[in-house]
Amino acid sequence: APGTCTPCRAMMKDTKFVLFLFASMLAKASGFGIIGPSELHSIHDISSSVAQHVAQHSTTIASATATTPAAANLLDLYKQVLAEHPLPTKMITGGTLAVVGDAIAQSQAKDEEYSKRRAFSFMAFDMCYRALQHVSFPVIVQQCQGQYIGGAIASIPLLASFFNNLGLDNPTYYYGAMEQTLASQLGIVPFMYYPVFYVLTAFVQGLSSEEAVIRAKETFIPLMKRNLLFWIPVQFIQFGYIEESLQIPFLAVCGLVWTFIISLFAGNAKKSYSDAEDDAALDNTNKITMEDIEEIENVIIRSASYKKVEEDVEEKELVVR
């Protein structure tokens, strides 16, 4: 607008760029068939209202960001939306990145078509899990302040001496970060994350209850091992070094990599179950039953009898000669 200060124009330009980028991502999702025209129209209305809000308060925003680089402005804009609408923002961030991660994983299979149901299952699951984290993380942080690990270390003099010599300014803080990490990985993940993952993805992908149970039995232990190796370091960084408002978005970004891993390993539930059935059928064809053994014995007996008859005939011919 005429008369708008340079920082304001820069901020509005950055805002338009963010909205354009977000719209482009949604257009890709629409191309995959995940988001329909009506949803896109609603999102367009929301984007327009955000742009108007930024324009109306451009003076205030400019005064706060006059000396901030463009990249910081984008982060500030995201943090502002996150502060005003924390739960929807976290869910949309997680769901969008989950679709991207699954799309990358599906692109590795050159001989298979893109599965919309599979992508939707990962998006729906990730959005539900971000909502669970939104509710559970404050409770975990409140209850796990380092008192358990700190007490255990203090009870072992040699271990206490070792940690004291590390020169940490506030070791209890890091004990708390580790407690919060373990509470999430050993509590929420095996008892809430994976049960919901298997039930929701099986439902969306059309598996029966029997197929869902077989899939869970085959993939849970390997996935849990990968989960601990990947997420314990990530969540320690999250609880220890990332500000609280950005913790779940940080996990959503890391979840892009994790979604790629889990999608490759346990993504196409139908295909996995079909492969399992083929393997089982192959195993059954390779098994030797008692009927097979009896049949082999009969063949051997018949062969021996034929050979005995042939020998008798040959002896008679020799006698005649």
Tab-separated table of C-alpha atoms in Angstrom:
chain	number	residue	atom	x	y	z
A	1	ALA	CA	0.000	0.000	0.000
A	2	PRO	CA	1.231	3.592	-0.636
A	3	GLY	CA	2.982	5.088	2.368
A	4	THR	CA	3.765	1.711	3.908
A	5	CYS	CA	7.225	1.586	5.465
A	6	THR	CA	9.939	-0.600	3.973
A	7	PRO	CA	9.951	-3.165	6.845
A	8	CYS	CA	6.162	-3.446	6.533
A	9	ARG	CA	6.407	-4.117	2.796
A	10	ALA	CA	9.130	-6.692	3.431
A	11	MET	CA	7.014	-8.393	6.081
A	12	MET	CA	3.958	-8.469	3.839
A	13	LYS	CA	6.083	-9.845	1.007
A	14	ASP	CA	7.395	-12.605	3.288
A	15	THR	CA	3.854	-13.350	4.416
A	16	LYS	CA	2.666	-13.678	0.831
A	17	PHE	CA	5.601	-15.982	0.129
A	18	VAL	CA	4.671	-18.206	3.090
A	19	LEU	CA	1.043	-18.331	1.989
A	20	PHE	CA	2.098	-19.087	-1.575
A	21	LEU	CA	4.389	-21.860	-0.392
A	22	PHE	CA	1.677	-23.321	1.816
A	23	ALA	CA	-0.854	-23.132	-1.024
A	24	SER	CA	1.600	-24.903	-3.337
A	25	MET	CA	1.970	-27.744	-0.830
A	26	LEU	CA	-1.792	-28.028	-0.546
A	27	ALA	CA	-2.124	-28.036	-4.325
A	28	LYS	CA	0.232	-31.015	-4.425
A	29	ALA	CA	-1.896	-32.734	-1.803
A	30	SER	CA	-4.983	-31.969	-3.877
A	31	GLY	CA	-3.277	-33.473	-6.921
A	32	PHE	CA	-2.743	-36.657	-4.929
A	33	GLY	CA	-6.451	-36.656	-4.129
A	34	ILE	CA	-5.964	-36.090	-0.382
A	35	ILE	CA	-7.573	-32.637	-0.182
A	36	GLY	CA	-10.694	-31.853	-2.168
A	37	PRO	CA	-11.787	-28.578	-3.837
A	38	SER	CA	-14.067	-27.594	-0.938
A	39	GLU	CA	-11.226	-27.941	1.575
A	40	LEU	CA	-8.930	-25.907	-0.661
A	41	HIS	CA	-11.568	-23.164	-0.874
A	42	SER	CA	-11.833	-23.028	2.932
A	43	ILE	CA	-8.071	-22.906	3.309
A	44	HIS	CA	-7.932	-20.089	0.747
A	45	ASP	CA	-10.377	-18.079	2.871
A	46	ILE	CA	-8.234	-18.650	5.972
A	47	SER	CA	-5.080	-17.625	4.090
A	48	SER	CA	-6.775	-14.439	2.886
A	49	SER	CA	-7.836	-13.541	6.426
A	50	VAL	CA	-4.278	-14.086	7.666
A	51	ALA	CA	-2.942	-11.794	4.946
A	52	GLN	CA	-5.494	-9.120	5.862
A	53	HIS	CA	-4.586	-9.478	9.543
A	54	VAL	CA	-0.906	-8.941	8.743
A	55	ALA	CA	-1.734	-5.909	6.574
A	56	GLN	CA	-3.930	-4.342	9.287
A	57	HIS	CA	-1.215	-4.737	11.938
A	58	SER	CA	1.734	-4.048	9.675
A	59	THR	CA	2.877	-1.039	11.724
A	60	THR	CA	3.090	-3.061	14.935
A	61	ILE	CA	4.807	-5.940	13.175
A	62	ALA	CA	7.263	-3.603	11.479
A	63	SER	CA	8.288	-1.998	14.755
A	64	ALA	CA	9.017	-5.429	16.212
A	65	THR	CA	10.876	-6.749	13.179
A	66	ALA	CA	12.522	-3.684	11.637
A	67	THR	CA	15.999	-5.055	12.237
A	68	THR	CA	15.188	-8.767	11.872
A	69	PRO	CA	16.301	-10.747	8.799
A	70	ALA	CA	13.700	-12.215	6.465
A	71	ALA	CA	14.244	-15.764	7.706
A	72	ALA	CA	13.606	-14.657	11.282
A	73	ASN	CA	10.454	-12.880	10.127
A	74	LEU	CA	9.134	-16.144	8.711
A	75	LEU	CA	9.849	-17.913	11.983
A	76	ASP	CA	8.220	-15.084	13.938
A	77	LEU	CA	5.125	-15.301	11.735
A	78	TYR	CA	4.907	-19.045	12.303
A	79	LYS	CA	5.386	-18.586	16.064
A	80	GLN	CA	2.642	-15.969	16.088
A	81	VAL	CA	0.187	-18.318	14.387
A	82	LEU	CA	1.379	-21.081	16.721
A	83	ALA	CA	0.697	-18.912	19.766
A	84	GLU	CA	-2.780	-17.936	18.547
A	85	HIS	CA	-3.826	-21.389	17.324
A	86	PRO	CA	-1.410	-23.903	18.901
A	87	LEU	CA	-3.254	-27.194	18.428
A	88	PRO	CA	-4.435	-26.735	14.789
A	89	THR	CA	-1.018	-25.374	13.780
A	90	LYS	CA	0.805	-28.351	15.275
A	91	MET	CA	-1.630	-30.820	13.685
A	92	ILE	CA	-1.436	-29.199	10.235
A	93	THR	CA	2.371	-29.042	10.417
A	94	GLY	CA	2.638	-32.701	11.400
A	95	GLY	CA	0.055	-33.909	8.879
A	96	THR	CA	1.626	-31.994	5.984
A	97	LEU	CA	5.126	-33.277	6.714
A	98	ALA	CA	3.779	-36.824	7.168
A	99	VAL	CA	2.296	-36.739	3.658
A	100	VAL	CA	5.608	-35.460	2.278
A	101	GLY	CA	7.582	-38.171	4.086
A	102	ASP	CA	5.262	-40.916	2.870
A	103	ALA	CA	5.362	-39.535	-0.683
A	104	ILE	CA	9.162	-39.728	-0.629
A	105	ALA	CA	8.975	-43.299	0.646
A	106	GLN	CA	6.405	-44.295	-1.990
A	107	SER	CA	8.523	-42.771	-4.738
A	108	GLN	CA	11.206	-45.369	-3.967
A	109	ALA	CA	8.909	-48.107	-5.281
A	110	LYS	CA	9.088	-47.465	-9.013
A	111	ASP	CA	6.754	-50.343	-9.927
A	112	GLU	CA	3.882	-49.239	-7.656
A	113	GLU	CA	1.285	-46.493	-8.058
A	114	TYR	CA	0.931	-43.737	-5.491
A	115	SER	CA	-1.471	-44.894	-2.742
A	116	LYS	CA	-3.811	-42.129	-1.604
A	117	ARG	CA	-5.261	-44.268	1.191
A	118	ARG	CA	-1.797	-44.959	2.562
A	119	ALA	CA	-0.895	-41.244	2.463
A	120	PHE	CA	-4.147	-40.312	4.175
A	121	SER	CA	-3.586	-42.936	6.878
A	122	PHE	CA	-0.176	-41.445	7.726
A	123	MET	CA	-1.554	-37.897	7.669
A	124	ALA	CA	-4.499	-38.770	9.933
A	125	PHE	CA	-2.303	-40.699	12.349
A	126	ASP	CA	0.328	-37.975	12.588
A	127	MET	CA	-2.281	-35.287	13.234
A	128	CYS	CA	-3.808	-37.386	16.028
A	129	TYR	CA	-0.393	-38.013	17.555
A	130	ARG	CA	0.519	-34.303	17.513
A	131	ALA	CA	-2.712	-33.649	19.420
A	132	LEU	CA	-1.717	-36.302	21.960
A	133	GLN	CA	1.724	-34.705	22.354
A	134	HIS	CA	0.107	-31.300	22.808
A	135	VAL	CA	-1.811	-32.652	25.806
A	136	SER	CA	0.766	-35.043	27.275
A	137	PHE	CA	4.026	-33.075	27.074
A	138	PRO	CA	3.111	-30.470	29.731
A	139	VAL	CA	2.223	-33.310	32.126
A	140	ILE	CA	5.481	-35.145	31.396
A	141	VAL	CA	7.553	-31.991	31.894
A	142	GLN	CA	5.785	-31.199	35.158
A	143	GLN	CA	6.246	-34.687	36.600
A	144	CYS	CA	9.788	-35.388	35.359
A	145	GLN	CA	12.166	-32.729	36.697
A	146	GLY	CA	15.277	-34.889	37.087
A	147	GLN	CA	14.475	-36.123	40.570
A	148	TYR	CA	14.436	-39.814	39.616
A	149	ILE	CA	17.667	-40.015	37.612
A	150	GLY	CA	19.351	-37.535	39.972
A	151	GLY	CA	18.393	-39.636	42.983
A	152	ALA	CA	19.603	-42.834	41.338
A	153	ILE	CA	22.963	-41.260	40.431
A	154	ALA	CA	23.397	-39.779	43.914
A	155	SER	CA	22.906	-43.218	45.452
A	156	ILE	CA	25.967	-44.535	43.582
A	157	PRO	CA	29.055	-42.581	44.776
A	158	LEU	CA	31.268	-43.531	41.837
A	159	LEU	CA	28.622	-42.494	39.313
A	160	ALA	CA	27.883	-39.284	41.235
A	161	SER	CA	31.575	-38.391	41.232
A	162	PHE	CA	31.769	-38.984	37.481
A	163	PHE	CA	28.851	-36.661	36.695
A	164	ASN	CA	30.097	-34.016	39.112
A	165	ASN	CA	33.440	-33.954	37.310
A	166	LEU	CA	31.713	-33.232	33.976
A	167	GLY	CA	31.378	-29.617	35.031
A	168	LEU	CA	27.691	-29.222	34.143
A	169	ASP	CA	26.203	-25.954	35.396
A	170	ASN	CA	22.825	-27.507	36.160
A	171	PRO	CA	22.944	-31.311	35.909
A	172	THR	CA	19.386	-31.654	37.247
A	173	TYR	CA	18.133	-29.879	34.115
A	174	TYR	CA	19.720	-32.507	31.860
A	175	TYR	CA	18.495	-35.304	34.125
A	176	GLY	CA	15.020	-33.871	33.643
A	177	ALA	CA	15.401	-33.802	29.859
A	178	MET	CA	16.433	-37.463	29.893
A	179	GLU	CA	13.544	-38.415	32.190
A	180	GLN	CA	11.086	-36.654	29.900
A	181	THR	CA	12.605	-38.421	26.893
A	182	LEU	CA	12.357	-41.849	28.520
A	183	ALA	CA	8.813	-41.173	29.743
A	184	SER	CA	7.806	-40.443	26.157
A	185	GLN	CA	9.716	-43.273	24.497
A	186	LEU	CA	9.052	-46.022	27.058
A	187	GLY	CA	5.575	-44.915	28.081
A	188	ILE	CA	3.658	-43.133	25.352
A	189	VAL	CA	5.273	-44.774	22.326
A	190	PRO	CA	4.784	-48.510	23.030
A	191	PHE	CA	1.429	-48.185	24.830
A	192	MET	CA	-0.262	-45.384	22.873
A	193	TYR	CA	1.670	-44.463	19.713
A	194	TYR	CA	1.952	-47.898	18.119
A	195	PRO	CA	-1.492	-49.252	19.094
A	196	VAL	CA	-3.115	-46.182	17.543
A	197	PHE	CA	-0.788	-46.401	14.530
A	198	TYR	CA	-1.670	-50.016	13.770
A	199	VAL	CA	-5.407	-49.599	14.374
A	200	LEU	CA	-5.800	-46.357	12.410
A	201	THR	CA	-3.625	-47.278	9.428
A	202	ALA	CA	-5.209	-50.744	9.221
A	203	PHE	CA	-8.688	-49.185	9.265
A	204	VAL	CA	-7.906	-46.594	6.584
A	205	GLN	CA	-6.096	-49.136	4.379
A	206	GLY	CA	-8.935	-51.657	4.678
A	207	LEU	CA	-7.332	-54.470	6.674
A	208	SER	CA	-9.331	-56.979	8.654
A	209	SER	CA	-8.672	-57.401	12.378
A	210	GLU	CA	-6.746	-60.618	11.699
A	211	GLU	CA	-4.558	-58.926	9.094
A	212	ALA	CA	-3.930	-55.975	11.430
A	213	VAL	CA	-2.794	-58.297	14.235
A	214	ILE	CA	-0.466	-60.220	11.913
A	215	ARG	CA	1.030	-56.967	10.637
A	216	ALA	CA	1.603	-55.706	14.197
A	217	LYS	CA	3.275	-58.970	15.267
A	218	GLU	CA	5.629	-58.915	12.286
A	219	THR	CA	6.701	-55.244	12.464
A	220	PHE	CA	6.399	-54.026	16.076
A	221	ILE	CA	9.739	-55.267	17.474
A	222	PRO	CA	11.875	-54.115	14.492
A	223	LEU	CA	10.079	-50.753	14.417
A	224	MET	CA	10.464	-50.269	18.170
A	225	LYS	CA	14.223	-50.842	17.893
A	226	ARG	CA	14.493	-48.271	15.120
A	227	ASN	CA	12.218	-45.949	17.088
A	228	LEU	CA	14.485	-45.932	20.160
A	229	LEU	CA	17.659	-45.460	18.120
A	230	PHE	CA	16.166	-42.523	16.225
A	231	TRP	CA	13.941	-40.763	18.739
A	232	ILE	CA	15.871	-40.901	22.041
A	233	PRO	CA	18.583	-38.479	20.778
A	234	VAL	CA	15.989	-36.351	18.970
A	235	GLN	CA	13.701	-36.022	21.985
A	236	PHE	CA	16.593	-35.302	24.342
A	237	ILE	CA	17.464	-32.340	22.112
A	238	GLN	CA	13.785	-31.377	22.029
A	239	PHE	CA	13.289	-31.358	25.802
A	240	GLY	CA	16.761	-30.017	26.569
A	241	TYR	CA	17.364	-27.314	23.972
A	242	ILE	CA	14.170	-26.390	22.047
A	243	GLU	CA	11.815	-23.771	23.455
A	244	GLU	CA	8.487	-25.227	24.533
A	245	SER	CA	6.308	-23.574	21.885
A	246	LEU	CA	8.455	-25.012	19.074
A	247	GLN	CA	8.974	-28.512	20.463
A	248	ILE	CA	6.147	-30.223	18.576
A	249	PRO	CA	6.912	-28.436	15.262
A	250	PHE	CA	10.536	-29.511	15.766
A	251	LEU	CA	9.368	-33.107	16.223
A	252	ALA	CA	7.156	-32.787	13.146
A	253	VAL	CA	10.186	-31.816	11.045
A	254	CYS	CA	12.193	-34.738	12.458
A	255	GLY	CA	9.084	-36.843	11.901
A	256	LEU	CA	9.488	-36.230	8.168
A	257	VAL	CA	12.546	-38.487	8.286
A	258	TRP	CA	10.841	-40.938	10.635
A	259	THR	CA	7.729	-41.139	8.433
A	260	PHE	CA	10.014	-42.066	5.536
A	261	ILE	CA	11.518	-44.875	7.666
A	262	ILE	CA	8.236	-46.208	9.026
A	263	SER	CA	6.510	-45.880	5.655
A	264	LEU	CA	9.212	-47.942	3.961
A	265	PHE	CA	9.087	-50.589	6.671
A	266	ALA	CA	5.364	-50.808	7.489
A	267	GLY	CA	3.660	-48.507	5.014
A	268	ASN	CA	1.684	-50.600	2.555
A	269	ALA	CA	-0.249	-52.843	4.901
A	270	LYS	CA	-2.121	-54.691	2.125
A	271	LYS	CA	1.074	-55.472	0.266
A	272	SER	CA	2.780	-56.619	3.457
A	273	TYR	CA	-0.074	-58.954	4.312
A	274	SER	CA	-0.204	-60.264	0.746
A	275	ASP	CA	3.522	-60.960	0.842
A	276	ALA	CA	3.076	-62.716	4.172
A	277	GLU	CA	0.358	-64.916	2.694
A	278	ASP	CA	2.573	-65.755	-0.278
A	279	ASP	CA	5.431	-66.653	2.065
A	280	ALA	CA	3.123	-68.799	4.141
A	281	ALA	CA	1.865	-70.568	1.024
A	282	LEU	CA	5.447	-71.111	-0.084
A	283	ASP	CA	6.330	-72.496	3.342
A	284	ASN	CA	3.379	-74.872	3.177
A	285	THR	CA	4.478	-76.181	-0.190
A	286	ASN	CA	7.927	-76.886	1.243
A	287	LYS	CA	6.633	-78.774	4.280
A	288	ILE	CA	6.681	-82.627	4.242
A	289	THR	CA	3.624	-84.162	5.877
A	290	MET	CA	3.008	-87.712	7.085
A	291	GLU	CA	0.894	-88.340	3.976
A	292	ASP	CA	3.881	-87.375	1.831
A	293	ILE	CA	6.100	-89.799	3.736
A	294	GLU	CA	3.582	-92.620	3.375
A	295	GLU	CA	3.276	-91.917	-0.328
A	296	ILE	CA	7.058	-92.037	-0.725
A	297	GLU	CA	7.169	-95.338	1.186
A	298	ASN	CA	4.496	-96.808	-1.098
A	299	VAL	CA	6.432	-95.698	-4.161
A	300	ILE	CA	9.591	-97.303	-2.789
A	301	ILE	CA	7.725	-100.542	-1.968
A	302	ARG	CA	6.142	-100.667	-5.416
A	303	SER	CA	9.526	-100.011	-7.030
A	304	ALA	CA	11.091	-102.809	-4.991
A	305	SER	CA	8.297	-105.181	-5.943
A	306	TYR	CA	8.694	-104.392	-9.620
A	307	LYS	CA	12.422	-104.959	-9.313
A	308	LYS	CA	11.832	-108.350	-7.604
A	309	VAL	CA	9.475	-109.427	-10.365
A	310	GLU	CA	12.015	-108.421	-12.994
A	311	GLU	CA	14.726	-110.437	-11.222
A	312	ASP	CA	12.441	-113.539	-11.062
A	313	VAL	CA	11.687	-113.246	-14.738
A	314	GLU	CA	15.369	-113.017	-15.577
A	315	GLU	CA	16.150	-116.135	-13.476
A	316	LYS	CA	13.425	-118.116	-15.225
A	317	GLU	CA	14.764	-117.107	-18.610
A	318	LEU	CA	18.268	-118.275	-17.591
A	319	VAL	CA	16.860	-121.648	-16.433
A	320	VAL	CA	15.009	-122.120	-19.733
A	321	ARG	CA	18.184	-121.394	-21.659
